[in-house]
Tab-separated table of C-alpha atoms and ligand atoms in Angstrom:
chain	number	residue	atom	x	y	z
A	4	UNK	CA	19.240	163.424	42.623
A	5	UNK	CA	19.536	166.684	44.782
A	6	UNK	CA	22.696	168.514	43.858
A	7	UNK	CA	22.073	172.146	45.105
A	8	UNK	CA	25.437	172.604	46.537
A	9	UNK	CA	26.868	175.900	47.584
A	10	UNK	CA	30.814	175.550	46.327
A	11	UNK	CA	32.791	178.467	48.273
A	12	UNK	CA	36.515	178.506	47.560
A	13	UNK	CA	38.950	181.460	46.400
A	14	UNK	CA	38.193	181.368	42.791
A	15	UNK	CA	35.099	179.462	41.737
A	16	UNK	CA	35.934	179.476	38.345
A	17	UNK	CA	39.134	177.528	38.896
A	18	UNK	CA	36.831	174.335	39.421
A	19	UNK	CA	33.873	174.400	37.138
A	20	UNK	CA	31.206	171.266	37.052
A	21	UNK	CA	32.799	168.110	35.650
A	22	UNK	CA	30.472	166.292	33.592
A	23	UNK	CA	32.833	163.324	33.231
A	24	UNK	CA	35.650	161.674	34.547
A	25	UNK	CA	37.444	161.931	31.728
A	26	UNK	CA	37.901	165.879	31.723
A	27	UNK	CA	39.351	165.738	35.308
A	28	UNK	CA	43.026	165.055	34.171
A	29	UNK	CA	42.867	161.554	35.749
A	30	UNK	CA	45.938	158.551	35.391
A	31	UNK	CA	44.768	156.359	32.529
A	32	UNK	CA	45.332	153.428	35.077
A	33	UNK	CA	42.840	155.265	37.823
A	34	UNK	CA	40.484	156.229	34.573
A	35	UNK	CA	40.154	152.485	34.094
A	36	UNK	CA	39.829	151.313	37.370
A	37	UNK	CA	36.660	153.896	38.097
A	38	UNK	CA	35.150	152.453	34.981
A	39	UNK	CA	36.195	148.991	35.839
A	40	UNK	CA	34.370	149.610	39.037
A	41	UNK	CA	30.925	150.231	36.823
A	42	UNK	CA	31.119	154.007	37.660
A	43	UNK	CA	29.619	155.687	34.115
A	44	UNK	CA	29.648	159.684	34.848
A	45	UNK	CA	30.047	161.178	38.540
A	46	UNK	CA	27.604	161.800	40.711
A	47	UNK	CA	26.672	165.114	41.381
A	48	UNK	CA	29.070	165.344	44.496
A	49	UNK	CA	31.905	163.841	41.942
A	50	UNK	CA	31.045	166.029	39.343
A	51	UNK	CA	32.187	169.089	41.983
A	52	UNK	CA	34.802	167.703	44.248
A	53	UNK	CA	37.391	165.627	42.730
A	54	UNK	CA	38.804	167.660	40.976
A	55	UNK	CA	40.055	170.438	43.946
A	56	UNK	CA	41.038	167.522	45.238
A	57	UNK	CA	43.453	166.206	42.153
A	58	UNK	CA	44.694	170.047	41.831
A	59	UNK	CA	45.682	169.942	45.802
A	60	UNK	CA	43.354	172.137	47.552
A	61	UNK	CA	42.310	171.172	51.241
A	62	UNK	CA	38.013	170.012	50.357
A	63	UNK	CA	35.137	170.350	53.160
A	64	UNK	CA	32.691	168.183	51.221
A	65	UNK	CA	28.851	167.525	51.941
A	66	UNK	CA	26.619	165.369	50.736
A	67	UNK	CA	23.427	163.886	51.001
A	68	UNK	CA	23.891	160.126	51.807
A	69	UNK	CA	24.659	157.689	49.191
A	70	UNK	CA	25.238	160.038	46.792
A	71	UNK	CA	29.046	158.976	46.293
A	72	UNK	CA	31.127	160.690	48.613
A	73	UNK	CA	33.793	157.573	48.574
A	74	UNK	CA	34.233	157.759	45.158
A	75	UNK	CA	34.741	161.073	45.850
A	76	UNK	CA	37.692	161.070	47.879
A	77	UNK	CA	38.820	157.757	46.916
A	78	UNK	CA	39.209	159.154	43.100
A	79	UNK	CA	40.955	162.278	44.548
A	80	UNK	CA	43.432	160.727	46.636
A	81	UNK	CA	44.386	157.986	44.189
A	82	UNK	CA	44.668	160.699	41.605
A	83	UNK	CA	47.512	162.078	44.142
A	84	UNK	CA	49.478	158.780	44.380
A	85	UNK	CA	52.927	158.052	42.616
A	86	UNK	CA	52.648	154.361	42.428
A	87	UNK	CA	56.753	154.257	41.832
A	88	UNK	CA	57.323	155.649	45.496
A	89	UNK	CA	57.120	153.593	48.421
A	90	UNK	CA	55.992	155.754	51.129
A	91	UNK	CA	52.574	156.214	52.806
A	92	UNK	CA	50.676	158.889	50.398
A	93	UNK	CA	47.852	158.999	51.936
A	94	UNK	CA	45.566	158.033	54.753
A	95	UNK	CA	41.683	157.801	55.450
A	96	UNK	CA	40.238	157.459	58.700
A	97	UNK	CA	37.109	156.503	59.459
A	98	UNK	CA	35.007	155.694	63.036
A	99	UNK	CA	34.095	151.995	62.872
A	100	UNK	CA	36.164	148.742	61.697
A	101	UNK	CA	33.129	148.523	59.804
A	102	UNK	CA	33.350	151.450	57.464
A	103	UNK	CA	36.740	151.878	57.411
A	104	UNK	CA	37.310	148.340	55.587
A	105	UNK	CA	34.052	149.313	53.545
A	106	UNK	CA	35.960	152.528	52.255
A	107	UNK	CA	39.271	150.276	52.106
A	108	UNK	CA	37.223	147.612	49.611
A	109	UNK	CA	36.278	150.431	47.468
A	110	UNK	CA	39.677	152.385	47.429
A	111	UNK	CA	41.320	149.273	46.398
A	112	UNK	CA	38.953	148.090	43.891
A	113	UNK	CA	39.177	151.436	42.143
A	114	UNK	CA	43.201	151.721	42.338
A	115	UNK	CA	43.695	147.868	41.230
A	116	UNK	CA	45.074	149.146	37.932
A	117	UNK	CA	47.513	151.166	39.731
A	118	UNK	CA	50.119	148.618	41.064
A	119	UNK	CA	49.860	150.278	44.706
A	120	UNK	CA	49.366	148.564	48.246
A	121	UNK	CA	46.048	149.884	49.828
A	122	UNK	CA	46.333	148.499	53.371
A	123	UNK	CA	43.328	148.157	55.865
A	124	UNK	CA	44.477	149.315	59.870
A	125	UNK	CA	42.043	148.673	62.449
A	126	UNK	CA	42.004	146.404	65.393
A	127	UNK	CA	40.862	143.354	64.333
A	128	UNK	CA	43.430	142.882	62.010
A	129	UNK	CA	46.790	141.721	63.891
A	130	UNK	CA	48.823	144.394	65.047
A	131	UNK	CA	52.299	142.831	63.467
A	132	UNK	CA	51.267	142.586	59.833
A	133	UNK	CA	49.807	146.250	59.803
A	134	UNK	CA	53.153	147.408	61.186
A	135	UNK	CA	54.958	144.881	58.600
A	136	UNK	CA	52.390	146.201	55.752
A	137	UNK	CA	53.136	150.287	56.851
A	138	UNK	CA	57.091	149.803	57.614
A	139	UNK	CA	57.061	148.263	54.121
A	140	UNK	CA	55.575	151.804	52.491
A	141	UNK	CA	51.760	150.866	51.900
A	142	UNK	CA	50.958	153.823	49.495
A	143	UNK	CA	47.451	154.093	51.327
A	144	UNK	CA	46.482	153.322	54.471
A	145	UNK	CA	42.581	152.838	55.677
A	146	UNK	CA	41.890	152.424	59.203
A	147	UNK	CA	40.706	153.796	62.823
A	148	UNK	CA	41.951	156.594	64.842
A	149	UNK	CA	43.368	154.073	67.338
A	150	UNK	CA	45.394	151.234	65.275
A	151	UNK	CA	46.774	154.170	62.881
A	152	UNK	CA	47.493	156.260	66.042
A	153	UNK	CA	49.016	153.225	67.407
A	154	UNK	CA	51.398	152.522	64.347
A	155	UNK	CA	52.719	156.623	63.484
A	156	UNK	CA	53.507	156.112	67.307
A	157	UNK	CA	55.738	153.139	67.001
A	158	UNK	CA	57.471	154.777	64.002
A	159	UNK	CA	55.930	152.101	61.741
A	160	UNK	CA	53.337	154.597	59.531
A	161	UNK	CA	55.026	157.278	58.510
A	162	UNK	CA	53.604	160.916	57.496
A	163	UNK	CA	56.211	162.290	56.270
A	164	UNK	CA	55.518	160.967	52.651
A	165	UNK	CA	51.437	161.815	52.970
A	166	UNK	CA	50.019	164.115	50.189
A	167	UNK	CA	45.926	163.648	51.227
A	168	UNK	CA	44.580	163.148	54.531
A	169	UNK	CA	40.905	162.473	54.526
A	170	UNK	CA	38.049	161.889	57.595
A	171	UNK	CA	35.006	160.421	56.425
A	172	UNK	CA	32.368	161.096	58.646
A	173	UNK	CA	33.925	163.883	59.365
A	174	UNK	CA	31.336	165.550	61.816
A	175	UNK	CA	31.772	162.317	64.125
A	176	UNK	CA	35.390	162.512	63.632
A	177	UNK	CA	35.841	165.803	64.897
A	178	UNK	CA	33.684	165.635	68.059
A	179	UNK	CA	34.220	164.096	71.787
A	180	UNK	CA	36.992	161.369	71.649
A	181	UNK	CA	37.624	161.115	68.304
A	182	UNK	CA	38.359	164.303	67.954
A	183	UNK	CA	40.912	163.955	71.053
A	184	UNK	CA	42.361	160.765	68.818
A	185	UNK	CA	41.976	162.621	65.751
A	186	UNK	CA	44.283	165.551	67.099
A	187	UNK	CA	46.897	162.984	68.656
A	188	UNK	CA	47.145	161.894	64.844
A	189	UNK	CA	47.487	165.183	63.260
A	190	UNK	CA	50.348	166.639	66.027
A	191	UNK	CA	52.157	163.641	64.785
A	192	UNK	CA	52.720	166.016	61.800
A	193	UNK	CA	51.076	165.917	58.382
A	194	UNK	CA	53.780	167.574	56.033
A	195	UNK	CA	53.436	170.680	54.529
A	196	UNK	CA	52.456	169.144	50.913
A	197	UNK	CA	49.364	167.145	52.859
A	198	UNK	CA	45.673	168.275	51.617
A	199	UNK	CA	43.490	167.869	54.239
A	200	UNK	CA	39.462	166.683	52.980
A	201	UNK	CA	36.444	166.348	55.277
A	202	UNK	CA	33.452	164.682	54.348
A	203	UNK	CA	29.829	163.863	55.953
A	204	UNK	CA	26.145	164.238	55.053
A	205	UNK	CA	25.928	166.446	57.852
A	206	UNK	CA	27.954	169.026	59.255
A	207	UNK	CA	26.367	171.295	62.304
A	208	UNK	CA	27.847	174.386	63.139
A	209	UNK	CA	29.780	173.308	65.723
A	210	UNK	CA	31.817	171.333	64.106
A	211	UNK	CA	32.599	173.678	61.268
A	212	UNK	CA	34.153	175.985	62.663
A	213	UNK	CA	37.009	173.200	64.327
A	214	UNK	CA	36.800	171.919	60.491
A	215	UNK	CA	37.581	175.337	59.520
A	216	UNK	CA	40.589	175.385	61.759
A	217	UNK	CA	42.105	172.510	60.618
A	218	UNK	CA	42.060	173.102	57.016
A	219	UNK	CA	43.655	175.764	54.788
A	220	UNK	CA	41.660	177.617	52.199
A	221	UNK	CA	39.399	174.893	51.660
A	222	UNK	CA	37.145	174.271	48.705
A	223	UNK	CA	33.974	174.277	50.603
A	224	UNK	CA	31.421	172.444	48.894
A	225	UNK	CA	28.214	172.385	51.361
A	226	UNK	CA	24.637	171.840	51.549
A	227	UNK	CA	22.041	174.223	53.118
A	228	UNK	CA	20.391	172.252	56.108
A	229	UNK	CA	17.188	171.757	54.067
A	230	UNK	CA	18.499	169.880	51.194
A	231	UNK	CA	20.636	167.578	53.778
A	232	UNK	CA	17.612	165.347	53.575
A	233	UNK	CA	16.630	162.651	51.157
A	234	UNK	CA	13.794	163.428	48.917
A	235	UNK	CA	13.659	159.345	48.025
A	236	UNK	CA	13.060	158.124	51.123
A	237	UNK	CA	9.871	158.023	52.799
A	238	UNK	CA	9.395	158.470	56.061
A	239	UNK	CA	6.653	156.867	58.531
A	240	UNK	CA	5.731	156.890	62.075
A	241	UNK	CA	3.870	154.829	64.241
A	242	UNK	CA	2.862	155.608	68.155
A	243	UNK	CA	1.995	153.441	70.400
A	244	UNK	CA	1.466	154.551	74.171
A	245	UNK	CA	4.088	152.325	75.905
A	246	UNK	CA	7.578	151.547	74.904
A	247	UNK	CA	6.510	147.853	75.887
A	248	UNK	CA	4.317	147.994	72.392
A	249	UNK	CA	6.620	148.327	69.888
A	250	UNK	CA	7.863	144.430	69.906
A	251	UNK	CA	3.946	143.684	69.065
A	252	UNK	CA	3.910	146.535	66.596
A	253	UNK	CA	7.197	145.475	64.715
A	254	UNK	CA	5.817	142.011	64.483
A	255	UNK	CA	2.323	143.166	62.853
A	256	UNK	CA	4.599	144.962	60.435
A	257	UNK	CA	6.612	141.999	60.027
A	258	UNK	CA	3.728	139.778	59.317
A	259	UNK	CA	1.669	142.008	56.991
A	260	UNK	CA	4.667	142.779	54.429
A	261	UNK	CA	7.553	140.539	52.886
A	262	UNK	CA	10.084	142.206	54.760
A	263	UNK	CA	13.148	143.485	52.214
A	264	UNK	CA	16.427	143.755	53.092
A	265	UNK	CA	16.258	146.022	56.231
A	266	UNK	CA	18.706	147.439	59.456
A	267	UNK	CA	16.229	147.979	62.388
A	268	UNK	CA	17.961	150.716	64.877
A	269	UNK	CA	18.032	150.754	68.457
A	270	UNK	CA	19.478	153.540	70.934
A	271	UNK	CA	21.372	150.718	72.943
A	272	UNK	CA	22.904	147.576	72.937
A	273	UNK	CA	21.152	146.372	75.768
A	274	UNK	CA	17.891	146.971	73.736
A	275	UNK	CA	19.295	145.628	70.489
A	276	UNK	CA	20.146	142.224	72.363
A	277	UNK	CA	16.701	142.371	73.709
A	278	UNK	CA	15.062	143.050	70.581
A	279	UNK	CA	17.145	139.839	68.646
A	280	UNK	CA	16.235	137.962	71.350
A	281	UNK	CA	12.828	138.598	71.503
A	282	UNK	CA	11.854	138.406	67.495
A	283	UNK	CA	14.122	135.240	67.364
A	284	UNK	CA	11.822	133.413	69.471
A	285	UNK	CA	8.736	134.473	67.552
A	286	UNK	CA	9.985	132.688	64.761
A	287	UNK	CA	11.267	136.297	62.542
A	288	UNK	CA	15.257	135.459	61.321
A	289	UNK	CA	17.207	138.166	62.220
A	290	UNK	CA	20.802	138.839	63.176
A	291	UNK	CA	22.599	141.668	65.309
A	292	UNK	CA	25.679	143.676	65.375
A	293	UNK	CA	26.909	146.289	68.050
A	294	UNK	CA	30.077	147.372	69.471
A	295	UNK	CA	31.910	146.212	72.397
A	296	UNK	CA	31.733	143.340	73.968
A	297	UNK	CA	30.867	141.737	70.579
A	298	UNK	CA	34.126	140.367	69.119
A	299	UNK	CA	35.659	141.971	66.456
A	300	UNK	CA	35.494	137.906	64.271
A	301	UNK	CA	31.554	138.290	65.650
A	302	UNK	CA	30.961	141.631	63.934
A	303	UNK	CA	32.327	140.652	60.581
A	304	UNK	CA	30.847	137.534	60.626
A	305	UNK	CA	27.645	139.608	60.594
A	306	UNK	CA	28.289	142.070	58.771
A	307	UNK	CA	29.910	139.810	55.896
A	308	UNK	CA	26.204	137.724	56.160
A	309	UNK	CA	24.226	140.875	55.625
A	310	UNK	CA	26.223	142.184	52.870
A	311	UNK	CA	25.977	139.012	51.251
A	312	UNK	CA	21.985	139.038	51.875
A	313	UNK	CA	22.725	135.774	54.038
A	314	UNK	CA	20.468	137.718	57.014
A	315	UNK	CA	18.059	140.257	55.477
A	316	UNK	CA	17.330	141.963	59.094
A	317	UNK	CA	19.867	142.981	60.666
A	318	UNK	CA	19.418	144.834	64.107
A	319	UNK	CA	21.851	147.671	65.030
A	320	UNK	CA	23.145	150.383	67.401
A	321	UNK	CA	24.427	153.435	65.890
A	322	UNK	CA	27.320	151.330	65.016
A	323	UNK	CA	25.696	151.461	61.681
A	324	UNK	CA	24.193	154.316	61.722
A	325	UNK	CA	26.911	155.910	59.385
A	326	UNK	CA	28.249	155.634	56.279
A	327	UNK	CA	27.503	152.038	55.919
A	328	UNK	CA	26.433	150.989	51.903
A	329	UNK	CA	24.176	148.334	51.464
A	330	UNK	CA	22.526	148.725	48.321
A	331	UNK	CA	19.848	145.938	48.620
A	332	UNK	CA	18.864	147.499	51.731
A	333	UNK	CA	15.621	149.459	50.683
A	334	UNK	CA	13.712	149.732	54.731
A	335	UNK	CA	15.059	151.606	57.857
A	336	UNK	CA	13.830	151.417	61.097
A	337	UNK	CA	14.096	153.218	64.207
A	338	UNK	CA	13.217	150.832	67.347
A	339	UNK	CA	14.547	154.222	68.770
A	340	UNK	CA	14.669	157.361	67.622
A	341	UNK	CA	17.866	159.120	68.517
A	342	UNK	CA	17.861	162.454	70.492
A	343	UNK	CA	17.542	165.721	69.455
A	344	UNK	CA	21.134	166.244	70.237
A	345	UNK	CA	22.171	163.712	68.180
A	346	UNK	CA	19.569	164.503	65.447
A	347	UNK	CA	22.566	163.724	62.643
A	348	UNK	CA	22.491	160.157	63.387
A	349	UNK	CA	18.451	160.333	62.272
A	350	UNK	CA	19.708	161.284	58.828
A	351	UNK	CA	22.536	159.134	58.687
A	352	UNK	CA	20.273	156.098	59.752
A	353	UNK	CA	17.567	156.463	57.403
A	354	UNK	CA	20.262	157.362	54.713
A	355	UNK	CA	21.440	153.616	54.739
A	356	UNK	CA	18.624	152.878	52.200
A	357	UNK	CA	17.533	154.938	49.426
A	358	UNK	CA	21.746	154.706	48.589
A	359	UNK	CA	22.646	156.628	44.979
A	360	UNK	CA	19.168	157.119	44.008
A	361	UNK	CA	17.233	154.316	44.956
A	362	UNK	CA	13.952	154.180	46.840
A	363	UNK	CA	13.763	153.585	50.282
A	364	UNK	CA	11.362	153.989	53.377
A	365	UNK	CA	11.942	154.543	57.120
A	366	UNK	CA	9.565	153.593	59.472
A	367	UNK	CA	10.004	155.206	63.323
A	368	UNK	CA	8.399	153.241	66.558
A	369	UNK	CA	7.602	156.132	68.845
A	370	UNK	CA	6.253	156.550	72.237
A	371	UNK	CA	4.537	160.096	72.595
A	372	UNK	CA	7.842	161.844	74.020
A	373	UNK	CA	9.888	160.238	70.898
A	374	UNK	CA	7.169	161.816	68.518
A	375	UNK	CA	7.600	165.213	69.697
A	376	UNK	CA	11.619	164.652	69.215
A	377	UNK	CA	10.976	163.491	65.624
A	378	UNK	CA	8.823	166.609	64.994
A	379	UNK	CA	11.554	168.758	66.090
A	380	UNK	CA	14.511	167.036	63.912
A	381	UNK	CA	11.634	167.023	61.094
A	382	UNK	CA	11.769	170.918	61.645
A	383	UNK	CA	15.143	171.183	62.267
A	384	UNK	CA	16.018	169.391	58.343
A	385	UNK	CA	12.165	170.748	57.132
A	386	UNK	CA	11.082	167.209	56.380
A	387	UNK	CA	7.624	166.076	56.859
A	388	UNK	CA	6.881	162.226	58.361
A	389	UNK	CA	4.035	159.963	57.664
A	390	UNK	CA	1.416	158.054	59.978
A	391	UNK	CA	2.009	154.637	58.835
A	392	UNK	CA	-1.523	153.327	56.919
A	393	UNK	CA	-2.943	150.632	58.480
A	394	UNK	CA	-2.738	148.757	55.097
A	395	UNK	CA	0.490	148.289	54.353
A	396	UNK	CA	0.509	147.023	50.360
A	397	UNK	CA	2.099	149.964	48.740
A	398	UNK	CA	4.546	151.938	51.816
A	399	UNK	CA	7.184	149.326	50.584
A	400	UNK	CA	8.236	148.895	46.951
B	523	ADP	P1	28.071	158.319	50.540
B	523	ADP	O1	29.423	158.115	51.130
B	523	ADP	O2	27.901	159.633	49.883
B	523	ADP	O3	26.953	158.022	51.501
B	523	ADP	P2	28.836	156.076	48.892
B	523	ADP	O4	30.130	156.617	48.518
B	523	ADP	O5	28.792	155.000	49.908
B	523	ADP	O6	27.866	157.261	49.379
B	523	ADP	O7	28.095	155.626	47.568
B	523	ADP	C1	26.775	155.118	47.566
B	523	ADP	C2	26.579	154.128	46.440
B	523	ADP	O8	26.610	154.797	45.196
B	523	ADP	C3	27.670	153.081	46.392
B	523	ADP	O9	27.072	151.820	46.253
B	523	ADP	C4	28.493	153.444	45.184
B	523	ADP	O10	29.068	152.333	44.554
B	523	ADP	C5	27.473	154.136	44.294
B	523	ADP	N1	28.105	155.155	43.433
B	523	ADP	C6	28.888	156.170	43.826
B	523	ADP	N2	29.292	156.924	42.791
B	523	ADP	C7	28.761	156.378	41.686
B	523	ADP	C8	28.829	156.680	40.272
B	523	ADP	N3	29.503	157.732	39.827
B	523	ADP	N4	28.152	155.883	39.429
B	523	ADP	C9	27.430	154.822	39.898
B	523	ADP	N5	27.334	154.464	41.198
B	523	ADP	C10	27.991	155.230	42.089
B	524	MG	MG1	30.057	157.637	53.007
């Protein structure tokens, strides 16, 4: 696995390589929850970043996709909890229901040793028991900017106990209106004792230097734009002259290969409805998930089937695009491919196979215009794509 990370912080030598959890001063009861969890040795991102975090610096963390970034944080703020006080220690926000009871699962799974309350806040979940389950001193809370903005409003979270503040995804977090939710949150007042962590795959300039504002001499642990890529995913392209083609085109792919478990991406929801409708009544079984107006009971429903392998093609706006952990899912594609300007969610999209080594393949429907945008993000991240070989034995392992 890539791990050519540039670390930056004050003193360098205050946070060498860890080559195991056990050398990172963790609680026994946390130590045996991450091994509980089937974690061995950390990942290359763990092996860096936890332990800035468990000695209470502020962490800007990148990391190639599925390369353990929740482990990361999760470890590191759990490391930070003192099970014997009942306040709200720390908080995680995240920028779909979907991810933020993903990161929720994991954060509990991992602390289940610790006799703490890990709560999940988002809107599906009824608004009286997350103010019960916060008034009551959850020692973590997982949610959304708007149900956690919701309950520090009413008085019912409160920060004044927090000790690690963490957006995953933070590049999406920070940008248009989450970042206007994001800052309603953090005027609320962390306390002074709060460490502050940001973590994405990607993180464009832009965004780093509001990061940069935010936190206070932060271990920086970053990736140069070239090695933001996966090397074990493959990537292929097919053209086809009109947009109209691509139905006909996913369908010969469909036919000629025993389709894995796979997320097929479209730019819209309009299209993604479209695009379930249309391969449901040539026969193919697939399911779809997007934001509003699907309900939130819909989108779990879905999302619960495809995690379970229930559905094995599941079709998707960039509701998925990030952060999402499938493991079984080993084939991306792109119905769409993003726009330049949101060239991120290319690398976030194909990064939902190929998770923590694995192989994985991405295959892009383009009209001519979309091939000449997925030249330019290939530039931009210096990755190369593939025509896709007529014969298809061998692009999918
Ligand atoms: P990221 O947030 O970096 O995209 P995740 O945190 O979702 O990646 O992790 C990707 C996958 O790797 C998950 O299925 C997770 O369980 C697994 N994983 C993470 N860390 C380890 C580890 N140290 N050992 C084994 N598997 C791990
Ligand atoms: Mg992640």
């Amino acid at each position: 696995m890539a791990s050519d990370f540039v670390v930056e912080t004050s003193n360098a030598a205050e946070f060498p390589r860890q080559a195991t959890f056990d050398d990172m001063g963790l609680p026994e009861n946390l130590l045996r929850g991450i091994y509980a969890y089937g974690f061995e040795k950390p990942s290359a991102i763990q092996s860096v970043a936890i332990l800035p975090l468990v000695r209470g610096r502020d962490v800007l963390g990148q990391a190639q996709s599925g390369t353990g970034k929740t482990g990361t944080f999760g470890i590191g703020l759990l490391s930070r909890i003192d099970p014997t006080i009942r306040a709200t220690q720390a908080l995680v926000l995240a920028h779909t229901h979907e991810l933020a009871e993903q990161n929720f699962n994991v954060i509990r799974e991992i602390g289940k040793f610790m006799k703490i309350n890990v709560v999940l806040a988002v809107g599906g979940i009824p608004r009286h028991i997350n103010a019960r389950e916060t008034r009551n001193g959850a020692h973590i809370v997982v949610g959304t900017p708007g149900r956690v903005y919701d309950l520090a409003q009413s008085g019912d979270l409160r920060f004044n106990g927090l000790r690690t503040f963490v957006l995953d995804e933070a590049d999406e977090m920070l940008r248009d209106r989450f970042a206007e939710q994001v800052g309603e949150i953090v005027k609320i007042g962390l306390p002074e004792s709060c460490r502050v962590a940001f973590f994405s795959a990607t993180m464009p300039d832009e965004v780093r230097e509001l990061a940069d504002s935010i936190l206070h001499d932060p271990v920086r642990v970053t990736l140069k734009t070239a090695d933001v890529k996966l090397e074990g995913i493959r990537q292929f392209y097919v053209t086809v002259d009109e947009d109209s083609w691509k139905l006909d085109c996913l369908c010969d792919i469909f036919e000629g290969l025993s389709i894995p478990q796979s997320i097929i991406f479209t730019n819209t929801k309009e299209r993604a409805e479209r695009l379930h409708h249309a391969l449901t009544e040539r026969g193919f079984p697939v399911s779809v998930i997007y934001g509003e107006p699907m309900t939130q009971t819909e989108r779990k429903k879905r999302m619960d089937d495809f995690r379970r392998g229930t559905t094995r093609v599941l079709i998707a706006t960039n509701l998925l695009a990030r952060g999402i952990d499938v493991q079984q899912v080993s084939l991306v594609f792109n119905f769409d491919i993003p726009p330049f300007e949101d060239k991120e969610n290319y690398i976030h999209r194909i990064g939902r196979c190929g998770r923590f080594g694995r192989k994985g393949t991405a295959i892009s429907l383009l009209t001519p215009a979309e091939k000449d945008v997925l030249d330019q993000i290939g530039s931009h991240y210096d990755f190369k794509t593939i025509a896709l070989p007529g014969d298809l034995k061998g692009v999918i392992e």
